[in-house]
């Protein structure tokens, strides 16, 4: 049974890259959103197994979105995917409760390994 993935990133290029990478895997992208607000609004309807989330987005940033999402849905699995790869940002992401951090630009193996790790305790 495939794992349902919600992609939250304001870049359509990232959406396309992830769709291509995940095409022949056990992961299925079930929703793509370009803002934290959309992700918060739709999470309950989509019920993904995993959320990939950018940090820098218009409106609510990815860290605040993750914070609010985990408060409302404590069992959510979130993988940050961002070019904002500073130690303090990574530490804050882990403190919020995300399951991993992937740096942009990313490689196929890197994404797949991080997704598997994020879901291993699910």
Coordinates of C-alpha atoms in Angstrom, one line a residue:
X1 CA 0.0 0.0 0.0
X2 CA 1.5 3.4 -1.0
X3 CA 2.2 6.1 1.5
X4 CA 0.2 9.3 0.9
X5 CA 2.4 12.5 0.6
X6 CA 1.3 16.1 0.9
X7 CA 3.8 18.6 -0.7
X8 CA 3.8 22.1 0.8
X9 CA 6.1 24.4 -1.2
X10 CA 5.6 27.6 -3.1
X11 CA 7.8 26.4 -6.0
X12 CA 5.9 24.5 -8.7
X13 CA 9.4 23.2 -9.8
X14 CA 9.7 21.4 -6.5
X15 CA 6.2 19.9 -6.9
X16 CA 7.3 18.6 -10.4
X17 CA 10.6 17.3 -9.1
X18 CA 9.0 15.3 -6.3
X19 CA 6.3 13.9 -8.6
X20 CA 9.0 12.7 -11.0
X21 CA 11.1 11.2 -8.2
X22 CA 8.2 9.5 -6.5
X23 CA 6.6 8.2 -9.7
X24 CA 7.8 4.6 -9.4
X25 CA 7.9 4.3 -5.7
X26 CA 5.6 3.3 -2.8
X27 CA 4.9 7.0 -2.3
X28 CA 1.9 8.8 -3.9
X29 CA 1.6 12.6 -3.9
X30 CA -2.1 13.2 -3.0
X31 CA -1.9 17.0 -2.6
X32 CA 0.3 20.0 -3.4
X33 CA -0.1 23.3 -1.7
X34 CA 1.8 26.6 -2.1
X35 CA 1.2 28.0 1.4
X36 CA 1.1 27.0 5.0
X37 CA -2.5 28.3 5.3
X38 CA -3.6 25.9 2.6
X39 CA -1.8 23.0 4.3
X40 CA -3.4 23.7 7.6
X41 CA -6.8 24.1 6.1
X42 CA -6.6 20.9 4.0
X43 CA -4.6 18.5 6.2
X44 CA -7.6 16.9 7.8
X45 CA -9.3 16.2 4.5
X46 CA -6.2 14.8 2.8
X47 CA -4.9 12.8 5.8
X48 CA -1.4 12.2 4.4
X49 CA 1.1 9.8 5.9
X50 CA 3.8 12.4 5.3
X51 CA 4.1 16.1 4.7
X52 CA 7.1 17.6 2.9
X53 CA 7.3 21.3 3.7
X54 CA 9.4 24.3 2.6
X55 CA 10.4 26.9 5.2
X56 CA 10.3 30.1 3.1
X57 CA 6.8 30.6 1.8
X58 CA 4.4 33.6 1.5
X59 CA 2.2 34.0 4.6
X60 CA 2.9 31.6 7.4
X61 CA 6.4 30.1 7.0
X62 CA 7.0 26.4 7.1
X63 CA 8.2 26.3 10.7
X64 CA 5.1 28.0 12.1
X65 CA 2.9 25.8 9.8
X66 CA 4.7 22.7 11.2
X67 CA 4.2 24.0 14.8
X68 CA 0.4 24.6 14.2
X69 CA 0.0 21.4 12.3
X70 CA 1.6 19.3 15.0
X71 CA -0.5 21.0 17.7
X72 CA -3.7 20.1 15.8
X73 CA -2.5 16.7 14.6
X74 CA 0.2 15.4 17.0
X75 CA 0.8 12.3 14.9
X76 CA 1.6 14.2 11.7
X77 CA 4.9 13.3 10.1
X78 CA 6.7 16.3 8.6
X79 CA 9.9 16.4 6.6
X80 CA 11.3 19.9 6.0
X81 CA 12.7 20.4 2.5
X82 CA 14.5 23.8 2.2
X83 CA 17.5 25.7 1.0
X84 CA 17.5 27.5 4.4
X85 CA 20.1 25.1 5.9
X86 CA 21.4 27.0 8.9
X87 CA 22.1 25.2 12.2
X88 CA 19.7 27.3 14.2
X89 CA 16.9 26.7 11.6
X90 CA 17.5 23.0 11.6
X91 CA 17.6 22.9 15.4
X92 CA 14.3 24.9 15.5
X93 CA 12.7 22.5 13.1
X94 CA 13.7 19.5 15.2
X95 CA 12.5 21.4 18.4
X96 CA 9.1 21.9 16.6
X97 CA 8.9 18.1 16.1
X98 CA 9.6 17.6 12.4
X99 CA 11.0 14.1 11.5
X100 CA 13.9 15.3 9.3
X101 CA 15.4 18.0 7.1
X102 CA 16.4 17.7 3.4
X103 CA 18.5 20.4 1.8
X104 CA 17.6 21.9 -1.6
X105 CA 18.7 21.1 -4.2
X106 CA 18.1 17.5 -3.3
X107 CA 18.9 14.1 -4.9
X108 CA 16.5 11.3 -5.4
X109 CA 18.2 8.9 -2.9
X110 CA 18.3 11.7 -0.3
X111 CA 14.6 12.3 -0.5
X112 CA 13.7 8.6 -0.5
X113 CA 15.9 7.9 2.5
X114 CA 14.6 10.8 4.5
X115 CA 11.0 10.0 3.7
X116 CA 11.6 6.4 4.8
X117 CA 13.3 7.5 8.0
X118 CA 10.5 10.0 8.8
X119 CA 7.9 7.2 8.5
X120 CA 9.9 4.5 10.3
X121 CA 8.3 5.1 13.7
X122 CA 4.8 5.6 12.2

